[in-house]
XYZ file of C-alpha atoms in Angstrom:
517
model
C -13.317 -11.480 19.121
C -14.164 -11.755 23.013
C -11.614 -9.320 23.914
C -12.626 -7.259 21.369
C -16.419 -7.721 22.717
C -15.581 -6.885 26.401
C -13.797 -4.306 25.816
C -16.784 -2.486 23.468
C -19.347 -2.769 26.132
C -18.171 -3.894 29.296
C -17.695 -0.509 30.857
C -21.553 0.647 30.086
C -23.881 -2.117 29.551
C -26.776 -0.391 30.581
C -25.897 3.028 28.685
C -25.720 0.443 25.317
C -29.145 -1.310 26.515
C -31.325 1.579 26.647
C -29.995 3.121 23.326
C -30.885 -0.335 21.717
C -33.980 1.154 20.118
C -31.547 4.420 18.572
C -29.234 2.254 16.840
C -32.023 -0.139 15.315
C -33.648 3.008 13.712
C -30.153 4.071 12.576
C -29.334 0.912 11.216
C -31.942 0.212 9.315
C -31.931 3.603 7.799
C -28.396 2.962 6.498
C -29.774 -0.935 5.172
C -32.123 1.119 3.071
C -29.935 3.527 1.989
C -27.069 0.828 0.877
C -29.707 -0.846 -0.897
C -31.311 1.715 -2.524
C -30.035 0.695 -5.708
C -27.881 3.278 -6.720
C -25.061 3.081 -4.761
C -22.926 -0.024 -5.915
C -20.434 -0.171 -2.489
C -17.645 -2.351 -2.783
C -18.052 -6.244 -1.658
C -18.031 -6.949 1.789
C -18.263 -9.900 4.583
C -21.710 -9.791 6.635
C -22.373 -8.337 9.737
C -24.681 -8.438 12.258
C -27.763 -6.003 12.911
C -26.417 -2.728 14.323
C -23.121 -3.646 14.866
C -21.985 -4.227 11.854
C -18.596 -6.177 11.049
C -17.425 -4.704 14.557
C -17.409 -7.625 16.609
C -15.155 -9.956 14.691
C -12.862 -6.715 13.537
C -9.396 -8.667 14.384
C -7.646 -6.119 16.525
C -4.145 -6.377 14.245
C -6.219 -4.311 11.455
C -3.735 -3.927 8.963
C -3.102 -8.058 8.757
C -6.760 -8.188 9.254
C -7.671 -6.008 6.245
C -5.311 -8.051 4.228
C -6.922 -11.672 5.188
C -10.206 -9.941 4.290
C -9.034 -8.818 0.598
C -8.072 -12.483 -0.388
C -11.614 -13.210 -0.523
C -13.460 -9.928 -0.704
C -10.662 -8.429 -3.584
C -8.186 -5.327 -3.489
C -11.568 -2.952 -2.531
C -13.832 -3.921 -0.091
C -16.529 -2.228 2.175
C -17.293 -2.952 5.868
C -20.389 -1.879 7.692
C -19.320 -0.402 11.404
C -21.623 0.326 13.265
C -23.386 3.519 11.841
C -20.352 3.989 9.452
C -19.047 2.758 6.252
C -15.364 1.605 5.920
C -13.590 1.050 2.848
C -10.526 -1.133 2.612
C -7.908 -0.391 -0.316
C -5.443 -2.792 -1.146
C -3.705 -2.801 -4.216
C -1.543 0.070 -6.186
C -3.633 0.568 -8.816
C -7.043 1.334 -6.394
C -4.405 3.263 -4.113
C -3.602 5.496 -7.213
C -7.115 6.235 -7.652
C -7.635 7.210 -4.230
C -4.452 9.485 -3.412
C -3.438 10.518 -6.823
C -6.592 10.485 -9.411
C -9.548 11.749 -6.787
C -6.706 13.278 -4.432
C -9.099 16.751 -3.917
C -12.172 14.732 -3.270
C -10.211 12.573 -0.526
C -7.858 14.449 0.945
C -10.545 15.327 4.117
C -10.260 13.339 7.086
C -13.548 11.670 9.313
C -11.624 12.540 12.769
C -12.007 9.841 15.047
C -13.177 11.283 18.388
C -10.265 10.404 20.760
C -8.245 12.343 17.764
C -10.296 15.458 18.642
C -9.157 15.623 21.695
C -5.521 15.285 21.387
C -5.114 17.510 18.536
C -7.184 19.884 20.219
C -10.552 19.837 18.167
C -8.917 18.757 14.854
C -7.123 21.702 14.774
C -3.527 20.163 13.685
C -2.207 19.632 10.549
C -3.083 15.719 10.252
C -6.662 16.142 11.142
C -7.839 19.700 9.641
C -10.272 19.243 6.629
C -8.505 20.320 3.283
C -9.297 24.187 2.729
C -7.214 27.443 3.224
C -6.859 26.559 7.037
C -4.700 23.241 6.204
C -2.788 24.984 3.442
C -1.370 27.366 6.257
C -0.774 24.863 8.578
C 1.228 23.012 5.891
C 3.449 26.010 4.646
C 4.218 26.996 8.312
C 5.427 23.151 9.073
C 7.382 22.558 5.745
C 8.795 26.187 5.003
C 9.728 27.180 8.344
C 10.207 24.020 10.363
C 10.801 21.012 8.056
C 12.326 22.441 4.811
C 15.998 21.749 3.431
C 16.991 25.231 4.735
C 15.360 24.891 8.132
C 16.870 21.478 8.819
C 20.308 22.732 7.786
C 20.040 25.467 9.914
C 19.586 23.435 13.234
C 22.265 20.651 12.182
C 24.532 21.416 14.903
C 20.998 20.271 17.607
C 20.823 16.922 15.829
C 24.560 16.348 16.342
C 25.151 17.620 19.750
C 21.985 15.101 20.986
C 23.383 12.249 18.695
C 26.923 12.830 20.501
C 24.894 12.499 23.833
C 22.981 9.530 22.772
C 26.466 7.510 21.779
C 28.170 8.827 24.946
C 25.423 7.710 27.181
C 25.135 4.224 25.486
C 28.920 4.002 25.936
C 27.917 4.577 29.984
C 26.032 1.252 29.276
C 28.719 -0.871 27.790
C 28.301 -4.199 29.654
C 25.043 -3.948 30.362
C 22.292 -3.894 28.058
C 20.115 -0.611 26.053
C 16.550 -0.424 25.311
C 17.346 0.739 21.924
C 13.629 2.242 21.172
C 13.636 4.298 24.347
C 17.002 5.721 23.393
C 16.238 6.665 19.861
C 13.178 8.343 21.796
C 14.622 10.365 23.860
C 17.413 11.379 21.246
C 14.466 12.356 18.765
C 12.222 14.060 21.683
C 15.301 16.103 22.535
C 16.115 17.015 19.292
C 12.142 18.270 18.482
C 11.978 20.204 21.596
C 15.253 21.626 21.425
C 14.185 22.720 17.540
C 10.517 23.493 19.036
C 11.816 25.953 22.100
C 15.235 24.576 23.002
C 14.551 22.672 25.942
C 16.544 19.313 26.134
C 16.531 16.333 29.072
C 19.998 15.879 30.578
C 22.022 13.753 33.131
C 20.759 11.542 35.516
C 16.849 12.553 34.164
C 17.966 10.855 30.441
C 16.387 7.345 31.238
C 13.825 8.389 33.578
C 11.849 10.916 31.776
C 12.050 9.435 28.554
C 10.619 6.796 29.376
C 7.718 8.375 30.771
C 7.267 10.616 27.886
C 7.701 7.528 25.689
C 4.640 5.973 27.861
C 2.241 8.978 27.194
C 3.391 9.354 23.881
C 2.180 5.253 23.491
C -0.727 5.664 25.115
C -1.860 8.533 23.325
C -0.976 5.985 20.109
C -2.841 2.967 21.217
C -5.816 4.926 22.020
C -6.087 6.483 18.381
C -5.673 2.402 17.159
C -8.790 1.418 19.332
C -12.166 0.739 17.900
C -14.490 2.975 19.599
C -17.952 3.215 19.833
C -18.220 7.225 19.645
C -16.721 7.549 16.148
C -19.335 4.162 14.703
C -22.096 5.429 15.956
C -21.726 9.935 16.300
C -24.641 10.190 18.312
C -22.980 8.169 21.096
C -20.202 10.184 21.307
C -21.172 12.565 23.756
C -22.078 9.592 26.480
C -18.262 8.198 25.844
C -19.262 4.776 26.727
C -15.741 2.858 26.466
C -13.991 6.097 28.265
C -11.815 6.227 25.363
C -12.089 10.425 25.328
C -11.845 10.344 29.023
C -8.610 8.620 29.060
C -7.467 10.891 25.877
C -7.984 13.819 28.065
C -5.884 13.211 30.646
C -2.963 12.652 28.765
C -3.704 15.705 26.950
C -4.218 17.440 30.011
C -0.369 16.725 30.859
C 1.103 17.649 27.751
C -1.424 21.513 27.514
C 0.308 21.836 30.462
C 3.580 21.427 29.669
C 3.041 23.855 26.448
C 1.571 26.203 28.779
C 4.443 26.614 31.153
C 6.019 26.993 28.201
C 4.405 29.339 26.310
C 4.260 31.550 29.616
C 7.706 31.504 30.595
C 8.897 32.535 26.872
C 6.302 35.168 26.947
C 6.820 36.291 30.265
C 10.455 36.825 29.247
C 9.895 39.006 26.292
C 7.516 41.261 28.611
C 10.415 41.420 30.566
C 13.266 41.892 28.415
C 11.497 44.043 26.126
C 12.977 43.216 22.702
C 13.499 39.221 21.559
C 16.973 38.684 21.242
C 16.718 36.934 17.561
C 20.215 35.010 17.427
C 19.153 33.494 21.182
C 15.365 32.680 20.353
C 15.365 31.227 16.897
C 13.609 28.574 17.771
C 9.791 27.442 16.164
C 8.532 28.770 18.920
C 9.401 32.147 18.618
C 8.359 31.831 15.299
C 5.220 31.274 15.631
C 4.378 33.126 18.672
C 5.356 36.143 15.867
C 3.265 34.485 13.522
C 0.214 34.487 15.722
C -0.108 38.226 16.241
C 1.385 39.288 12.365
C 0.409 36.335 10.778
C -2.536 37.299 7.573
C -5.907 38.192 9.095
C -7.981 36.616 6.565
C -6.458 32.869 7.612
C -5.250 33.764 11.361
C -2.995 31.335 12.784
C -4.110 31.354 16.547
C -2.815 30.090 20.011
C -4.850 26.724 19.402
C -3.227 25.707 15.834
C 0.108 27.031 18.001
C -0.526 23.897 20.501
C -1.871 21.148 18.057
C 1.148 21.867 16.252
C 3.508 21.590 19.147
C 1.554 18.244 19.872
C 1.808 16.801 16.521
C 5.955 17.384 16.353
C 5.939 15.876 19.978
C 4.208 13.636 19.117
C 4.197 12.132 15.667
C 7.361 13.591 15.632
C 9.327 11.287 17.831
C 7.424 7.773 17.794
C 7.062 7.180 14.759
C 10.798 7.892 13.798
C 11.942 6.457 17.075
C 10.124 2.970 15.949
C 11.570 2.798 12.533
C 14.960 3.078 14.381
C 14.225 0.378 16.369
C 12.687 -1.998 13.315
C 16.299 -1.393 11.383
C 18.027 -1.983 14.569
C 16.402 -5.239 14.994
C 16.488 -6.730 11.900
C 20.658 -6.038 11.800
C 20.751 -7.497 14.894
C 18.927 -10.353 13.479
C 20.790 -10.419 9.983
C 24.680 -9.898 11.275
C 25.979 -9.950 7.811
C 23.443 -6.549 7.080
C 24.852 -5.100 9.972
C 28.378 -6.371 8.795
C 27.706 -4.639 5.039
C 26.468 -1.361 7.096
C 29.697 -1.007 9.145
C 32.179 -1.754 6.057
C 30.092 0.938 4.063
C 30.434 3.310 6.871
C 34.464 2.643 7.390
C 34.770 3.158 3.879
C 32.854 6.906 3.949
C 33.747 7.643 7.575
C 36.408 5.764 8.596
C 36.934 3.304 11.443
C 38.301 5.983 14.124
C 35.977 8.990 12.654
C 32.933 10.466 14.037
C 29.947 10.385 11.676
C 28.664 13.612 10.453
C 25.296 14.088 8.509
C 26.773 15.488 5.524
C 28.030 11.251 5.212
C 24.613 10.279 4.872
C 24.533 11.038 1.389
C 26.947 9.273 0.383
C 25.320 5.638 2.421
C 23.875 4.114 -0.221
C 23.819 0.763 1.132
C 22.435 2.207 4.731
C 19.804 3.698 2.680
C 19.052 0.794 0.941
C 18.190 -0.880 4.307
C 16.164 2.144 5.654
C 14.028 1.640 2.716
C 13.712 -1.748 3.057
C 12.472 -1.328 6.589
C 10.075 0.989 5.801
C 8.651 -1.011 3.226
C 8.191 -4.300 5.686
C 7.315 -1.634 8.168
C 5.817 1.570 7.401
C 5.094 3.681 10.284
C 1.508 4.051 9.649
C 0.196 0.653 8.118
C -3.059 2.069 7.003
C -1.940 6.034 6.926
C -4.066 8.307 8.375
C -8.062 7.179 7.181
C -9.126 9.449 4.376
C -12.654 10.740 4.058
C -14.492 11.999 0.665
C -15.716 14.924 0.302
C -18.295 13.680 -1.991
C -19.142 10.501 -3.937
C -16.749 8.819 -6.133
C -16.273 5.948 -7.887
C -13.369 3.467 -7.235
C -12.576 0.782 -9.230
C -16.143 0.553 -10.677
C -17.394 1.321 -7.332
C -19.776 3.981 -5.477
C -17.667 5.558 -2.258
C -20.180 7.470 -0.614
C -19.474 10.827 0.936
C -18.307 10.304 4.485
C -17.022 6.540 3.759
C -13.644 6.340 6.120
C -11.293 5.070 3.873
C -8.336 2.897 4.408
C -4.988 2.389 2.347
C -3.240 -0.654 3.758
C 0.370 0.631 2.350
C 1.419 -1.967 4.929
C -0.474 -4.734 2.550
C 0.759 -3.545 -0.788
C 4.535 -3.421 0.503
C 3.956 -7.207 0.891
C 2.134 -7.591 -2.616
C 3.863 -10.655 -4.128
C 3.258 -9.396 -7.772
C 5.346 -6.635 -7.029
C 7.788 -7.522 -4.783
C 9.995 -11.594 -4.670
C 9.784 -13.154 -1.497
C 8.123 -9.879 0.032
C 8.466 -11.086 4.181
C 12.037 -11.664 3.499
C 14.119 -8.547 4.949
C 16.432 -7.941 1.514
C 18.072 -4.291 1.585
C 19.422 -5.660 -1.694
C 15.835 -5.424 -3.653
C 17.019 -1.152 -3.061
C 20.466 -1.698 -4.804
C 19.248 -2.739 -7.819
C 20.506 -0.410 -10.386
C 16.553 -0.575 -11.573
C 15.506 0.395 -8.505
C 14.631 4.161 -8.205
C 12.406 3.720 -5.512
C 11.674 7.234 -3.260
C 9.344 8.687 -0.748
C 7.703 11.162 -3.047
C 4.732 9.131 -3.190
C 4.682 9.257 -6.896
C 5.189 5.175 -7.417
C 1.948 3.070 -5.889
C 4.184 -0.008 -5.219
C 5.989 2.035 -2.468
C 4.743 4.944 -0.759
C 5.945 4.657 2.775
C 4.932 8.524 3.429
C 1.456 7.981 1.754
C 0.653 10.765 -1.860
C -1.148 13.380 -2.385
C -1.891 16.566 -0.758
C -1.953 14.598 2.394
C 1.350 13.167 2.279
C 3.293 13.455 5.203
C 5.361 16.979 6.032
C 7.565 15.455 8.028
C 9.389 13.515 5.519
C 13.110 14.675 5.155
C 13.248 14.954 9.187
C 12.373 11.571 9.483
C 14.794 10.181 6.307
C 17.756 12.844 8.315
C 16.859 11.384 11.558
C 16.748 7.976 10.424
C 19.800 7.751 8.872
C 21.856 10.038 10.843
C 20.843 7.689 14.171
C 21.464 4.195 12.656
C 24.729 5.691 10.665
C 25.928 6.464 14.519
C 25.165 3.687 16.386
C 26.159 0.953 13.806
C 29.518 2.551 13.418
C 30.108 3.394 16.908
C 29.170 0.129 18.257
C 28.811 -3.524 17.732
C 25.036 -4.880 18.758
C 23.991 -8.289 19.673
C 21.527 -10.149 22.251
C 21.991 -10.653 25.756
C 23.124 -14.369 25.705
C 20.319 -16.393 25.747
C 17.765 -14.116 24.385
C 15.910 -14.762 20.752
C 14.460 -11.727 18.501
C 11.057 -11.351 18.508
C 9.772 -9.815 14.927
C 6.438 -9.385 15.611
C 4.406 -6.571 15.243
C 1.905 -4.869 17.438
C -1.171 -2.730 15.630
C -1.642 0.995 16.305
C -2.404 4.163 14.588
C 1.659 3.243 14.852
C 3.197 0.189 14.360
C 5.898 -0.865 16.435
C 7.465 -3.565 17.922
C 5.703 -5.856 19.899
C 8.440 -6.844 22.094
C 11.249 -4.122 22.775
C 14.714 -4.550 21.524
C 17.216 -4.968 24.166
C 20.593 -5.195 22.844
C 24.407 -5.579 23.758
C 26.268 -2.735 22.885
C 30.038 -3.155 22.695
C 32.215 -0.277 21.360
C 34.215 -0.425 17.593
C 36.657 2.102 17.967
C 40.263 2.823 20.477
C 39.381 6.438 19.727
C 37.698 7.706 22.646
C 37.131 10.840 21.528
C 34.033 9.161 19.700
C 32.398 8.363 22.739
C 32.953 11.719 24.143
């Protein structure tokens, strides 16, 4: 609560001070309007004048939202600031939200450091629900993350996982940051897929790890209370810097899309016609999209660059973390790892190289990558959904402009639905009742979220996913440096993700060196 507290209003005391008298009149315009009478919010703890339930928000939300609904129930309402938050946590309410009112939530309240990453909401996570979205979301699923586009680029996901195993072979004796590699591998594969640019020799470590940085800075900023997105009017002064600090690193990444954006178009001036077999790349794609595209919804150079933001970045850390979670928990369950590696000999074989078109056939792998995405899902509370208009919830009055939470992460860990739910059991998936998916269709596990909001990056993440842990596990054994314990924990953001990196041992299965080449 302190840190939490210093960090709010250290930076601009005096700024908060003389607005004092703003927020009062604010506040006690939303008191009356909460208890007017007709608008029957869900249950809630007590706050303090202005502020709100702010100051005692526990900064690991999702595990904080789930403390709350033991005594508040599966719905419950927090005042922040001059906002209204609304906590889901159960199936059933979840249902209500994503599936039964779907159109009436499927808008987003974009947080202000959001804004200016995805330049002005103009992405595909952040755009409100209308014909704009709907574009957005056929241009990423048809052309970039459909069945046919995947297949199409197989040979880039290969040729980077080959690197990936050939460079952790380099390492054999010493020790890998596993998270930074699956990074890197993923970042290499978007950008080649994006406009075929790739990182390469002694640059692997070093710039991945300095993309990875941004990339988690740009995360942990979107996780941070700020005061701009509680109270609107404020936003403008950016008291906590929050915006400030988003800009820069958005400032580095414009640029890079920039330079890139130039050089491509400076070479089709050049070279006259495109040649298409060389520049099938999304790029390309959507540079043609931009000046043929339909006139009535125009996709311009601005949704061009959100989108290149959101694959760089949604793209590779939150499919770089899940990695890393099912890496860690084999590590910390050898006879998982163990079942993994006999599966894979069994498909593969002991001196084969892996190919995607195995994956299929990994039903115990798959078993595990669900489990880790149920103890785990990459975004514990989704992205916050925002109605359109009132609504009632479980007996209850959302109002219009509530920002509403699922806490997937809390329902994953429901004990009515799922024995012994903090034990890591890749078992629970091998049930032959268990027909669990990522559709989104089945409120006891919806790792992707539902709805028209669900995420479009789905079967990239599932190929990536799988493709990357099938490889490493069969390529190499993995274990701690000697000495070192796992740490499980979890650290909060817009992404979860380990709190402490996993640094493993890798040492190599095979006498065939050809899979290491």
């Amino acid at each position: 609560m302190a840190e939490l507290w210093s960090e709010l209003f250290s930076p601009a005391s005096l700024v908060t001070c003389s607005l004092a008298a703003v927020f009062i009149v604010l506040y006690l315009k939303l008191l009356v309007r909460w208890k007017n009478g007709s608008l029957r919010v869900p249950p809630g703890p007590r706050g303090v004048p202005l502020l709100g339930y702010l100051p005692f928000l526990d900064p690991e939300l999702h595990s904080g939202f789930a403390e709350l609904a033991k005594t508040y129930g599966p719905i419950l309402s927090l005042k922040l600031g001059n906002k209204l938050g609304i906590v889901v946590t159960s199936s059933s309410l979840a249902k209500e939200v994503l599936r039964d009112h779907d159109t009436t939530f499927a808008n987003r309240d974009v947080p202000a450091a959001a804004r200016v990453i995805s330049y002005g909401g103009s992405d595909i996570a952040w755009t409100p629900h209308g014909p704009e979205w709907r574009m957005l979301r056929k241009v990423c699923v048809r052309e970039m993350l459909g069945t046919a586009s995947l297949d199409s680029v197989y040979y880039l996901r290969r040729r980077e996982m080959r690197a990936t195993v050939s460079h952790i072979y380099s390492k054999v004796g010493g020790t890998v940051n596993v998270g930074e590699q699956m990074f890197l591998t993923i970042l290499n594969v978007i950008t080649s897929m994006l406009w075929g640019g790739t990182v390469e020799g002694e640059e692997r470590t070093s710039i991945g790890s300095e993309f990875r940085q941004v990339v988690g800075e740009i995360t942990e900023l979107l996780g941070k209370p700020n005061l701009s997105d509680f109270f609107p009017g404020l936003a403008k002064f950016d008291v906590q810097g929050l915006q400030r600090q988003m800009k820069g690193l958005f400032l580095r990444f414009d640029g890079i899309f920039n330079s890139i954006i130039e050089h491509r178009l400076k070479k089709d001036r050049e070279g006259g016609k495109v040649d298409e077999e060389k520049s099938k790349d999304f790029l390309q794609f959507m540079l043609k999209l931009k000046d043929e595209g339909d006139q009535k919804t125009p996709f311009t150079m601005v949704h061009l660059k959100a989108l290149l933001m959101d694959m760089v970045v949604g793209g590779t850390d939150t499919t770089s973390n899940m990695i890393e979670w099912a890496m860690a928990h084999m590590v910390d369950k050898p006879v998982v790892m163990k079942k993994v590696q006999d599966e894979l000999e069994r498909v593969v074989g002991r001196g084969n190289i892996v190919e995607e078109s195995h994956v299929s056939k990994l039903h115990y792998l798959d078993a595990v990558v669900k489990e880790v995405l149920r103890l785990h899902p990459a975004l514990p509370l989704l992205v916050p959904h925002c109605p359109s208009q009132s609504c009632t919830v479980g007996g209850y009055t959302i109002p219009e402009g509530s920002r509403v939470f699922v806490n997937v992460w809390a329902i994953h860990r429901d004990p009515s639905i799922w024995p012994s739910p903090l034990e890591f059991d890749p078992e629970r998936f091998t049930q032959p009742t268990a027909k669990w998916d990522y559709s989104g269709n089945d409120f006891h596990y919806f790792p992707f979220g539902s709805g028209r909001r669900i995420c479009a990056g789905i079967t990239m993440a599932q190929r990536m996913m799988m493709y990357a842990l099938a490889s490493l596990v069969h390529s190499f054994d993995w274990s701690l440096p000697q000495g070192e314990k796992l740490d499980l924990s979890e650290k909060f953001g817009i992404v979860i993700k380990k709190a402490i990196p996993l640094v493993a041992v890798p040492t190599p299965r095979s006498f065939n060196l050809d899979l290491y080449k």
